[in-house]
Amino acid sequence: MTQCDLNGRVKTSVETRSQGTIDAQISPNNQFMAIGSEDGKLRLYDLQGNLLREFQAHSGGIYAIAISPDGQQLATIGSDTVTQNRDDRMRVWNLAGQQLTESRFRGYSIS
């Protein structure tokens, strides 16, 4: 994963083992990168590319990730493996991978 500034200069480049990446976000404090994949796993890496944590966030792909301003919570939107459709669920997690809440929503924007 590579993060560039608006002039196209590379700010951060991280080699990850995530395959089928759908969404990636860097925390507001630049401490970690959250990567959501087709396999429903949410992976957290430091900006040197070291895997910090990995957990199953959804049974299907993760389509969107948002990180709280303090970097302590993450929100994900994903799909389920039965219908292969977005499942209208937003899940909020702490950094240990513990699900804090789940809610149904309408629409696809969580930012």
Coordinates of N, CA and C in Angstrom, one line a residue, residues 86-92 101-108:
R86 N -23.9 -6.4 0.2 CA -23.7 -5.6 1.4 C -24.8 -6.0 2.4
D87 N -24.4 -6.2 3.6 CA -25.4 -6.7 4.6 C -26.1 -5.6 5.4
D88 N -25.9 -4.4 5.1 CA -26.5 -3.2 5.8 C -26.1 -3.2 7.2
R89 N -24.9 -3.6 7.5 CA -24.4 -3.6 8.9 C -23.1 -2.8 9.0
M90 N -23.1 -1.9 10.0 CA -21.9 -1.2 10.3 C -21.4 -1.8 11.7
R91 N -20.2 -2.1 11.8 CA -19.7 -2.7 13.0 C -18.6 -1.7 13.5
V92 N -18.6 -1.5 14.8 CA -17.6 -0.6 15.4 C -16.7 -1.5 16.3
T101 N -20.2 -2.5 18.9 CA -21.6 -2.3 18.5 C -21.8 -2.7 17.1
E102 N -23.0 -3.0 16.7 CA -23.4 -3.3 15.3 C -24.7 -2.6 15.1
S103 N -24.9 -2.0 14.0 CA -26.1 -1.3 13.6 C -26.4 -1.5 12.2
R104 N -27.7 -1.5 11.9 CA -28.1 -1.5 10.5 C -28.1 0.0 10.0
F105 N -27.9 0.1 8.7 CA -27.9 1.5 8.1 C -28.4 1.4 6.7
R106 N -28.7 2.6 6.2 CA -29.1 2.7 4.8 C -28.1 3.6 4.1
G107 N -27.6 3.2 3.0 CA -26.6 4.0 2.3 C -25.3 3.3 2.5
Y108 N -24.2 3.9 1.9 CA -22.9 3.3 1.9 C -21.8 4.2 2.5

